[in-house]
Amino acid sequence: MDLTFGKEELAFQQEVRDWLKENLTPEIVGELKVARNAYLPKERLIDWQKRLARKGWLCTGWPKEFGGPGFTTTQKYIFEMEMARAGAPGTSPFGPKMCAPVIMKYGSPEQKARHLPPMLNSDLIWCQGYSEPGSGSDLASLRTRAVREGDYYIINGQKTWTTLAQTADWIFCLVRTSTEGKPQEGISFLLIDMKTPGISVEPIITADGNRAGTQEVNSVFFTDVKVPVENRVGEENKGWTYAKYLLEFERGGNPYSPRLRSSFERLKRLASSMEEGEGSILADHAWREKLARMDIEISGLEMFEQEFYSKLASGQNPGPLSSMIKLRGTEVMQQVQEYCVEAAGWYSMPFPEQRAWNANVAPIGPEGVDVLAPRYFNGRKMTIYGGSSEVQRGIMSKVMLGL
Ligand SMILES: Cc1cc2nc3c(=O)[nH]c(=O)nc-3n(C[C@H](O)[C@H](O)[C@H](O)COP(=O)(O)OP(=O)(O)OC[C@H]3O[C@@H](n4cnc5c(N)ncnc54)[C@H](O)[C@@H]3O)c2cc1C
């Protein structure tokens, strides 16, 4: 495979670099450096997303007809690579990358007109209401009830692990509209305004040391929440089809390798700065071998993802290949996080004080080591959310290997 960029691609790469110089402000970089998870506080996240939106680069995967930039596969890859290299924050995926493809494919013209432009401009933030207590991997067993009363559904139940629900303006939800037949046949897909009376959000505190206010995940409770029937996407009781389509984008919506590559480069810099004996820990043969193996893993994923994204560009669905990418991407990322903690040794304290990004206090040890352990703990989520690794292996063995 020829991976050298042509003249136009190099020009695009320069355009992204120039834009980053202007827009990746010290505040955004600083806030991200001290973050224990991948998310910025709300105002900073919106500031960053609006900058991308003004340039037309927030919804990079959207087709041109809906306002997307119409990137080629290589441009998308270059874009992700430059963002990762510069240490730019991610964006909230729930609206633009997850709900949007469902609205584009199955939504009504009114839903497209109402919901897609605010996503494109980062005017509204979304969250995902799939999982419930007892319904995660076995999602079809979900019990949040939606009972039709005239032009409304009345919703009662609980969603859990809802990422950034405290920040979100809207939630897309799977609800049970029928208890007849197979569980998959009684589910509907609803778009719900988080300000609707009867919705409450409670933080779930996780092992990364985030506190209420900066939490990543939440429980969302629905008590007699009135949702207009016009907010249902597609047909009643057919939500499972739309839910599965969305999951393909959740698992394969973004390449892992650019961020993996830049995390790996940071790991190498960290390892070469950690002294041991007369040199760095890289003098250790075992360390060099570990890093070489990881380099090979990431290169393999890079090749695979480039092929995968060129398939998407030609209009194909991600399909079960997204399970392969999610599985390898998340497992290798966890390995990088583990090696970072190992390389930093005693500097990677498990429960460091949360520092403000602009605090006038120097961290102990080399720059960035204070968040390594919280990020390691936070990163354990990657092989659980969006379907656990065991579930991805199950899909691959069934759909790809026919077992
Ligand atoms: C940080 C974080 C953020 C999340 N964000 C969201 C969100 O925004 N919105 C949302 O809806 N959900 C979210 N989730 C929920 C996530 O999708 C579920 O946690 C996940 O689907 C697993 O479900 P569960 O937690 O109920 O575990 P369970 O399904 O109870 O699984 C427990 C264990 O059993 C294994 N297992 C289960 N079924 C099988 C099987 N068939 N074969 C083999 N092994 C199996 C699993 O791999 C796992 O190890 C988030 C989760 C985390 C951790």
Short mmCIF file of C-alpha atoms and ligand atoms in Angstrom, two decimals:
data_model
loop_
_atom_site.label_atom_id
_atom_site.label_comp_id
_atom_site.label_asym_id
_atom_site.label_seq_id
_atom_site.Cartn_x
_atom_site.Cartn_y
_atom_site.Cartn_z
CA MET A 1 0.00 0.00 0.00
CA ASP A 2 1.40 3.40 -0.98
CA LEU A 3 0.98 5.71 1.99
CA THR A 4 2.81 8.78 0.70
CA PHE A 5 0.63 11.85 0.37
CA GLY A 6 0.21 13.70 -2.91
CA LYS A 7 0.42 17.48 -3.41
CA GLU A 8 -3.24 18.16 -2.61
CA GLU A 9 -3.14 16.00 0.49
CA LEU A 10 -0.01 17.75 1.73
CA ALA A 11 -1.73 21.10 1.18
CA PHE A 12 -4.71 19.87 3.20
CA GLN A 13 -2.37 18.67 5.95
CA GLN A 14 -0.84 22.16 6.09
CA GLU A 15 -4.30 23.73 6.22
CA VAL A 16 -5.19 21.59 9.25
CA ARG A 17 -1.87 22.47 10.94
CA ASP A 18 -2.37 26.20 10.32
CA TRP A 19 -5.90 26.02 11.64
CA LEU A 20 -4.74 24.21 14.76
CA LYS A 21 -2.11 26.88 15.42
CA GLU A 22 -4.89 29.49 15.49
CA ASN A 23 -7.57 27.54 17.28
CA LEU A 24 -6.00 25.13 19.73
CA THR A 25 -5.76 27.75 22.46
CA PRO A 26 -3.58 27.44 25.61
CA GLU A 27 -6.81 27.18 27.64
CA ILE A 28 -8.01 24.16 25.66
CA VAL A 29 -4.60 22.44 25.74
CA GLY A 30 -4.15 23.24 29.45
CA GLU A 31 -7.58 21.94 30.42
CA LEU A 32 -6.98 18.73 28.50
CA LYS A 33 -3.58 18.15 30.12
CA VAL A 34 -5.11 17.89 33.58
CA ALA A 35 -8.27 16.01 32.50
CA ARG A 36 -8.76 12.54 33.97
CA ASN A 37 -11.02 11.46 31.15
CA ALA A 38 -11.33 12.41 27.52
CA TYR A 39 -13.81 15.23 28.08
CA LEU A 40 -13.41 18.96 28.59
CA PRO A 41 -15.72 20.94 30.90
CA LYS A 42 -18.90 21.99 29.05
CA GLU A 43 -18.02 25.61 28.16
CA ARG A 44 -14.57 24.61 26.88
CA LEU A 45 -16.03 21.68 24.93
CA ILE A 46 -18.55 23.98 23.26
CA ASP A 47 -15.87 26.59 22.54
CA TRP A 48 -13.76 23.90 20.82
CA GLN A 49 -16.68 22.38 18.92
CA LYS A 50 -17.89 25.80 17.74
CA ARG A 51 -14.42 26.57 16.37
CA LEU A 52 -14.52 23.31 14.41
CA ALA A 53 -18.10 24.01 13.33
CA ARG A 54 -17.22 27.47 11.98
CA LYS A 55 -14.59 25.85 9.79
CA GLY A 56 -17.07 23.12 8.76
CA TRP A 57 -14.98 20.44 10.47
CA LEU A 58 -17.18 19.35 13.37
CA CYS A 59 -19.13 16.65 11.55
CA THR A 60 -16.34 15.28 9.40
CA GLY A 61 -18.14 12.03 8.61
CA TRP A 62 -21.31 13.69 7.26
CA PRO A 63 -22.07 13.65 3.57
CA LYS A 64 -22.06 17.02 1.79
CA GLU A 65 -25.84 17.02 1.30
CA PHE A 66 -26.25 17.40 5.09
CA GLY A 67 -23.53 20.02 5.44
CA GLY A 68 -20.49 17.76 5.95
CA PRO A 69 -17.10 18.75 4.51
CA GLY A 70 -17.06 15.86 2.01
CA PHE A 71 -13.59 14.73 3.10
CA THR A 72 -11.99 11.97 1.12
CA THR A 73 -10.87 8.97 3.18
CA THR A 74 -7.30 10.22 3.11
CA GLN A 75 -8.36 13.71 4.21
CA LYS A 76 -10.33 12.24 7.10
CA TYR A 77 -7.29 10.25 8.10
CA ILE A 78 -4.95 13.24 7.81
CA PHE A 79 -7.41 15.31 9.81
CA GLU A 80 -7.56 12.76 12.65
CA MET A 81 -3.80 12.32 12.56
CA GLU A 82 -3.09 16.06 12.83
CA MET A 83 -5.66 16.48 15.62
CA ALA A 84 -4.04 13.63 17.54
CA ARG A 85 -0.50 14.89 16.93
CA ALA A 86 -1.39 18.35 18.17
CA GLY A 87 -3.04 16.86 21.27
CA ALA A 88 -6.41 18.35 20.32
CA PRO A 89 -9.46 17.27 22.34
CA GLY A 90 -12.09 14.97 20.91
CA THR A 91 -15.65 16.13 20.39
CA SER A 92 -18.85 14.77 21.88
CA PRO A 93 -19.72 11.86 19.59
CA PHE A 94 -23.30 11.23 20.67
CA GLY A 95 -25.05 13.70 18.36
CA PRO A 96 -22.85 14.06 15.27
CA LYS A 97 -21.37 10.57 15.11
CA MET A 98 -24.05 8.35 16.59
CA CYS A 99 -27.55 9.83 16.45
CA ALA A 100 -27.03 11.76 13.21
CA PRO A 101 -26.52 8.73 10.93
CA VAL A 102 -29.78 7.26 12.30
CA ILE A 103 -31.71 10.48 11.70
CA MET A 104 -30.19 10.77 8.21
CA LYS A 105 -31.23 7.24 7.30
CA TYR A 106 -34.48 6.69 9.21
CA GLY A 107 -35.63 10.14 10.43
CA SER A 108 -38.54 12.15 9.01
CA PRO A 109 -37.84 15.30 6.92
CA GLU A 110 -38.96 17.37 9.96
CA GLN A 111 -36.53 15.53 12.25
CA LYS A 112 -33.68 16.08 9.79
CA ALA A 113 -34.48 19.78 9.51
CA ARG A 114 -34.89 20.22 13.26
CA HIS A 115 -32.00 18.16 14.66
CA LEU A 116 -29.17 18.04 12.13
CA PRO A 117 -28.34 21.79 11.84
CA PRO A 118 -27.90 22.26 15.65
CA MET A 119 -25.57 19.25 15.65
CA LEU A 120 -23.58 20.68 12.77
CA ASN A 121 -23.18 23.99 14.61
CA SER A 122 -22.67 22.50 18.10
CA ASP A 123 -25.71 24.38 19.39
CA LEU A 124 -27.00 21.34 21.28
CA ILE A 125 -25.19 18.48 23.02
CA TRP A 126 -26.61 14.94 22.99
CA CYS A 127 -26.26 11.85 25.16
CA GLN A 128 -27.09 8.20 24.66
CA GLY A 129 -29.85 6.46 26.65
CA TYR A 130 -29.38 2.79 25.79
CA SER A 131 -28.11 0.93 28.89
CA GLU A 132 -30.20 0.27 31.97
CA PRO A 133 -29.49 -1.51 35.25
CA GLY A 134 -29.54 -5.17 34.16
CA SER A 135 -29.63 -4.33 30.43
CA GLY A 136 -26.16 -3.67 29.05
CA SER A 137 -24.82 -6.47 26.87
CA ASP A 138 -28.33 -7.90 26.89
CA LEU A 139 -29.70 -4.58 25.68
CA ALA A 140 -32.91 -6.03 24.22
CA SER A 141 -34.11 -6.79 27.76
CA LEU A 142 -34.49 -3.05 28.48
CA ARG A 143 -37.54 -2.08 30.53
CA THR A 144 -37.93 1.71 30.37
CA ARG A 145 -41.59 1.87 29.44
CA ALA A 146 -43.22 4.21 26.92
CA VAL A 147 -47.01 4.11 27.00
CA ARG A 148 -48.90 5.88 24.25
CA GLU A 149 -51.49 8.44 25.35
CA GLY A 150 -52.87 10.35 22.37
CA ASP A 151 -50.05 12.30 20.72
CA TYR A 152 -47.58 11.56 23.52
CA TYR A 153 -45.64 8.73 25.05
CA ILE A 154 -45.42 8.66 28.85
CA ILE A 155 -41.97 7.41 29.86
CA ASN A 156 -41.06 5.73 33.15
CA GLY A 157 -37.79 3.99 33.96
CA GLN A 158 -34.05 4.43 34.38
CA LYS A 159 -31.03 4.65 32.10
CA THR A 160 -27.55 4.13 33.45
CA TRP A 161 -23.90 4.84 32.55
CA THR A 162 -25.18 7.79 30.54
CA THR A 163 -22.04 9.66 29.51
CA LEU A 164 -22.23 13.44 29.91
CA ALA A 165 -25.98 13.40 30.69
CA GLN A 166 -25.29 16.35 33.02
CA THR A 167 -24.08 18.35 30.01
CA ALA A 168 -26.57 17.17 27.39
CA ASP A 169 -29.53 19.11 26.00
CA TRP A 170 -31.08 16.06 24.32
CA ILE A 171 -30.99 12.29 24.81
CA PHE A 172 -31.74 9.56 22.26
CA CYS A 173 -33.41 6.70 24.05
CA LEU A 174 -34.43 3.13 23.50
CA VAL A 175 -37.77 2.51 25.20
CA ARG A 176 -40.14 -0.43 25.46
CA THR A 177 -43.38 0.15 23.58
CA SER A 178 -44.51 -3.47 23.57
CA THR A 179 -44.04 -6.56 25.71
CA GLU A 180 -45.48 -8.91 23.09
CA GLY A 181 -43.28 -11.30 21.09
CA LYS A 182 -39.48 -11.24 21.09
CA PRO A 183 -37.93 -8.49 23.27
CA GLN A 184 -36.25 -6.95 20.18
CA GLU A 185 -39.65 -6.44 18.57
CA GLY A 186 -41.07 -4.13 21.24
CA ILE A 187 -38.47 -1.34 21.26
CA SER A 188 -38.79 2.21 19.90
CA PHE A 189 -36.20 4.94 19.35
CA LEU A 190 -37.12 8.33 20.85
CA LEU A 191 -35.48 11.75 20.84
CA ILE A 192 -36.09 13.47 24.18
CA ASP A 193 -35.41 17.02 25.33
CA MET A 194 -33.51 16.76 28.64
CA LYS A 195 -35.46 19.75 29.99
CA THR A 196 -38.74 17.83 29.85
CA PRO A 197 -40.35 17.70 33.33
CA GLY A 198 -39.79 14.36 35.10
CA ILE A 199 -36.17 13.79 34.01
CA SER A 200 -33.47 13.80 36.69
CA VAL A 201 -29.74 13.10 36.46
CA GLU A 202 -27.50 11.69 39.20
CA PRO A 203 -23.72 11.35 38.90
CA ILE A 204 -21.95 7.98 39.08
CA ILE A 205 -18.51 8.43 40.63
CA THR A 206 -15.81 6.34 38.96
CA ALA A 207 -12.35 5.04 39.93
CA ASP A 208 -10.51 7.82 38.05
CA GLY A 209 -11.14 10.19 40.97
CA ASN A 210 -13.53 12.53 39.18
CA ARG A 211 -16.05 14.14 41.51
CA ALA A 212 -19.67 15.18 41.08
CA GLY A 213 -19.61 18.06 38.60
CA THR A 214 -16.74 16.63 36.55
CA GLN A 215 -18.20 13.12 36.39
CA GLU A 216 -18.25 11.23 33.13
CA VAL A 217 -21.25 8.94 33.69
CA ASN A 218 -24.68 9.26 35.23
CA SER A 219 -27.99 7.63 36.02
CA VAL A 220 -30.96 9.23 34.28
CA PHE A 221 -34.42 8.77 35.80
CA PHE A 222 -37.71 9.21 33.93
CA THR A 223 -40.90 9.77 35.92
CA ASP A 224 -44.05 10.31 33.83
CA VAL A 225 -42.04 12.11 31.16
CA LYS A 226 -44.29 13.30 28.31
CA VAL A 227 -42.66 12.95 24.88
CA PRO A 228 -44.45 13.90 21.63
CA VAL A 229 -44.99 10.93 19.31
CA GLU A 230 -43.41 13.03 16.52
CA ASN A 231 -40.08 12.56 18.40
CA ARG A 232 -40.05 8.85 17.56
CA VAL A 233 -37.55 7.94 14.84
CA GLY A 234 -38.99 5.52 12.29
CA GLU A 235 -41.71 3.04 13.15
CA GLU A 236 -43.00 2.04 16.57
CA ASN A 237 -41.46 -1.26 17.79
CA LYS A 238 -38.76 -1.17 15.09
CA GLY A 239 -36.21 0.68 17.24
CA TRP A 240 -33.91 -2.34 17.48
CA THR A 241 -33.03 -2.02 13.79
CA TYR A 242 -32.08 1.65 14.23
CA ALA A 243 -30.27 0.91 17.50
CA LYS A 244 -28.05 -1.70 15.84
CA TYR A 245 -27.31 0.61 12.91
CA LEU A 246 -26.20 3.29 15.38
CA LEU A 247 -23.93 0.83 17.19
CA GLU A 248 -21.99 0.19 13.98
CA PHE A 249 -21.10 3.90 13.97
CA GLU A 250 -20.40 3.96 17.71
CA ARG A 251 -17.89 1.14 17.29
CA GLY A 252 -16.33 2.12 13.99
CA GLY A 253 -17.11 5.85 13.72
CA ASN A 254 -13.56 7.07 14.23
CA PRO A 255 -10.15 5.60 13.54
CA TYR A 256 -8.25 4.59 16.67
CA SER A 257 -4.79 4.52 15.15
CA PRO A 258 -4.02 8.30 14.92
CA ARG A 259 -4.65 8.78 18.66
CA LEU A 260 -2.90 5.50 19.42
CA ARG A 261 0.11 6.60 17.43
CA SER A 262 0.38 9.92 19.24
CA SER A 263 -0.13 8.27 22.66
CA PHE A 264 2.58 5.80 21.73
CA GLU A 265 4.97 8.64 20.81
CA ARG A 266 4.26 10.22 24.21
CA LEU A 267 4.96 6.87 25.88
CA LYS A 268 8.32 6.63 24.09
CA ARG A 269 9.24 10.18 25.17
CA LEU A 270 8.24 9.39 28.74
CA ALA A 271 10.19 6.11 28.77
CA SER A 272 13.32 7.78 27.40
CA SER A 273 13.10 10.47 30.10
CA MET A 274 12.78 8.04 33.02
CA GLU A 275 16.25 7.44 34.40
CA GLU A 276 17.45 4.04 35.45
CA GLY A 277 21.07 3.31 36.25
CA GLU A 278 23.22 5.29 33.84
CA GLY A 279 20.57 5.75 31.16
CA SER A 280 16.82 5.54 30.72
CA ILE A 281 14.56 2.53 31.14
CA LEU A 282 14.89 2.08 27.38
CA ALA A 283 18.31 0.56 28.03
CA ASP A 284 16.31 -2.42 29.26
CA HIS A 285 15.96 -4.98 26.48
CA ALA A 286 12.51 -6.06 27.74
CA TRP A 287 11.21 -2.48 27.48
CA ARG A 288 12.49 -2.07 23.94
CA GLU A 289 10.84 -5.31 22.92
CA LYS A 290 7.52 -4.25 24.47
CA LEU A 291 7.59 -0.96 22.57
CA ALA A 292 8.56 -2.64 19.31
CA ARG A 293 5.64 -5.05 19.60
CA MET A 294 3.28 -2.17 20.27
CA ASP A 295 4.64 -0.26 17.27
CA ILE A 296 3.84 -3.28 15.08
CA GLU A 297 0.33 -3.59 16.54
CA ILE A 298 -0.40 0.07 15.80
CA SER A 299 1.02 -0.14 12.27
CA GLY A 300 -1.23 -3.15 11.62
CA LEU A 301 -4.26 -1.26 12.86
CA GLU A 302 -3.31 1.77 10.74
CA MET A 303 -3.32 -0.36 7.58
CA PHE A 304 -6.56 -2.06 8.51
CA GLU A 305 -8.32 1.20 9.35
CA GLN A 306 -7.27 2.86 6.12
CA GLU A 307 -8.80 0.02 4.16
CA PHE A 308 -11.92 0.11 6.35
CA TYR A 309 -12.47 3.86 5.92
CA SER A 310 -12.04 3.70 2.19
CA LYS A 311 -14.84 1.11 2.18
CA LEU A 312 -17.05 3.50 4.15
CA ALA A 313 -16.23 6.26 1.67
CA SER A 314 -17.62 4.13 -1.12
CA GLY A 315 -20.98 4.08 0.67
CA GLN A 316 -20.80 0.75 2.51
CA ASN A 317 -21.97 0.33 6.13
CA PRO A 318 -19.31 -0.36 8.78
CA GLY A 319 -20.89 -3.78 9.50
CA PRO A 320 -19.11 -6.32 11.76
CA LEU A 321 -15.66 -4.99 10.77
CA SER A 322 -16.38 -2.18 13.25
CA SER A 323 -16.29 -4.84 16.00
CA MET A 324 -12.76 -5.82 14.95
CA ILE A 325 -11.58 -2.23 15.02
CA LYS A 326 -13.23 -1.48 18.36
CA LEU A 327 -11.74 -4.63 19.88
CA ARG A 328 -8.16 -4.06 18.77
CA GLY A 329 -8.21 -0.26 19.07
CA THR A 330 -9.39 -0.30 22.68
CA GLU A 331 -7.21 -3.19 23.80
CA VAL A 332 -4.04 -1.62 22.41
CA MET A 333 -4.99 1.77 23.89
CA GLN A 334 -5.35 0.17 27.32
CA GLN A 335 -1.94 -1.41 26.86
CA VAL A 336 -0.41 2.00 26.09
CA GLN A 337 -2.00 3.41 29.25
CA GLU A 338 -0.65 0.50 31.28
CA TYR A 339 2.89 0.96 29.93
CA CYS A 340 2.71 4.70 30.67
CA VAL A 341 1.95 4.00 34.32
CA GLU A 342 4.70 1.38 34.41
CA ALA A 343 7.23 3.74 32.80
CA ALA A 344 6.39 6.59 35.16
CA GLY A 345 6.94 4.24 38.12
CA TRP A 346 6.48 5.91 41.49
CA TYR A 347 5.43 9.20 39.84
CA SER A 348 2.13 7.71 38.69
CA MET A 349 0.28 8.13 41.95
CA PRO A 350 -3.12 6.49 41.97
CA PHE A 351 -5.06 9.33 43.61
CA PRO A 352 -3.31 12.63 42.97
CA GLU A 353 -4.94 15.97 43.84
CA GLN A 354 -6.91 17.39 40.92
CA ARG A 355 -4.89 20.38 39.64
CA ALA A 356 -6.42 23.33 37.83
CA TRP A 357 -4.83 23.62 34.38
CA ASN A 358 -3.44 27.08 35.22
CA ALA A 359 -2.53 26.34 38.87
CA ASN A 360 0.65 27.95 40.05
CA VAL A 361 1.95 24.66 41.48
CA ALA A 362 4.42 22.47 39.65
CA PRO A 363 3.38 18.80 39.43
CA ILE A 364 5.67 16.20 40.99
CA GLY A 365 7.77 14.43 38.34
CA PRO A 366 7.91 14.89 34.56
CA GLU A 367 5.12 16.83 32.88
CA GLY A 368 1.85 14.97 32.56
CA VAL A 369 2.62 12.07 34.90
CA ASP A 370 0.07 13.14 37.50
CA VAL A 371 -2.87 12.14 35.28
CA LEU A 372 -1.44 8.84 34.06
CA ALA A 373 -2.93 6.68 36.82
CA PRO A 374 -6.41 8.33 36.74
CA ARG A 375 -6.42 7.89 32.96
CA TYR A 376 -5.33 4.29 33.33
CA PHE A 377 -8.31 3.67 35.66
CA ASN A 378 -10.62 5.66 33.39
CA GLY A 379 -9.43 3.75 30.33
CA ARG A 380 -10.68 0.40 31.68
CA LYS A 381 -14.06 1.55 30.37
CA MET A 382 -12.98 1.24 26.76
CA THR A 383 -13.38 -2.52 26.59
CA ILE A 384 -16.83 -2.26 28.23
CA TYR A 385 -18.73 0.61 26.59
CA GLY A 386 -20.17 0.33 23.09
CA GLY A 387 -20.33 -3.43 23.72
CA SER A 388 -17.68 -5.26 25.76
CA SER A 389 -14.75 -7.09 24.15
CA GLU A 390 -16.45 -10.41 24.86
CA VAL A 391 -19.55 -9.21 23.03
CA GLN A 392 -17.46 -7.99 20.06
CA ARG A 393 -15.77 -11.40 19.87
CA GLY A 394 -19.23 -13.01 19.96
CA ILE A 395 -20.39 -10.85 17.01
CA MET A 396 -17.25 -11.61 15.02
CA SER A 397 -17.47 -15.35 15.60
CA LYS A 398 -21.15 -15.38 14.59
CA VAL A 399 -21.29 -12.90 11.71
CA MET A 400 -17.79 -13.18 10.24
CA LEU A 401 -16.80 -16.75 11.01
CA GLY A 402 -20.31 -18.24 10.95
CA LEU A 403 -19.73 -20.18 14.18
C1 LIG B 1 -17.54 4.63 31.10
C2 LIG B 1 -18.77 4.08 30.48
C3 LIG B 1 -19.55 4.89 29.70
C4 LIG B 1 -20.74 4.40 29.16
N1 LIG B 1 -21.54 5.27 28.47
C5 LIG B 1 -22.77 4.85 28.07
C6 LIG B 1 -23.68 5.78 27.48
O1 LIG B 1 -23.38 6.96 27.30
N2 LIG B 1 -24.90 5.34 27.14
C7 LIG B 1 -25.28 4.04 27.31
O2 LIG B 1 -26.40 3.69 26.96
N3 LIG B 1 -24.45 3.13 27.87
C8 LIG B 1 -23.20 3.51 28.27
N4 LIG B 1 -22.34 2.62 28.85
C9 LIG B 1 -22.83 1.28 29.14
C10 LIG B 1 -22.16 0.18 28.34
O3 LIG B 1 -22.65 0.12 27.04
C11 LIG B 1 -22.40 -1.14 29.12
O4 LIG B 1 -21.69 -1.03 30.33
C12 LIG B 1 -21.96 -2.35 28.35
O5 LIG B 1 -22.81 -2.59 27.28
C13 LIG B 1 -21.89 -3.61 29.25
O6 LIG B 1 -23.09 -3.80 29.91
P1 LIG B 1 -23.16 -4.00 31.50
O7 LIG B 1 -22.36 -2.92 32.15
O8 LIG B 1 -24.58 -4.13 31.88
O9 LIG B 1 -22.38 -5.36 31.77
P2 LIG B 1 -22.98 -6.83 31.55
O10 LIG B 1 -23.73 -6.89 30.28
O11 LIG B 1 -23.69 -7.23 32.80
O12 LIG B 1 -21.65 -7.68 31.39
C14 LIG B 1 -20.90 -8.16 32.51
C15 LIG B 1 -19.80 -9.06 31.97
O13 LIG B 1 -20.34 -10.18 31.28
C16 LIG B 1 -19.80 -10.27 29.97
N5 LIG B 1 -20.84 -10.72 29.02
C17 LIG B 1 -22.11 -10.26 28.95
N6 LIG B 1 -22.76 -10.87 27.94
C18 LIG B 1 -21.88 -11.71 27.35
C19 LIG B 1 -21.96 -12.62 26.23
N7 LIG B 1 -23.10 -12.75 25.53
N8 LIG B 1 -20.86 -13.33 25.90
C20 LIG B 1 -19.71 -13.20 26.62
N9 LIG B 1 -19.57 -12.37 27.69
C21 LIG B 1 -20.66 -11.63 28.04
C22 LIG B 1 -19.36 -8.87 29.62
O14 LIG B 1 -18.32 -8.87 28.64
C23 LIG B 1 -18.87 -8.36 30.96
O15 LIG B 1 -17.55 -8.77 31.18
C24 LIG B 1 -21.13 3.06 29.37
C25 LIG B 1 -20.30 2.22 30.13
C26 LIG B 1 -19.13 2.72 30.67
C27 LIG B 1 -18.29 1.78 31.51
#
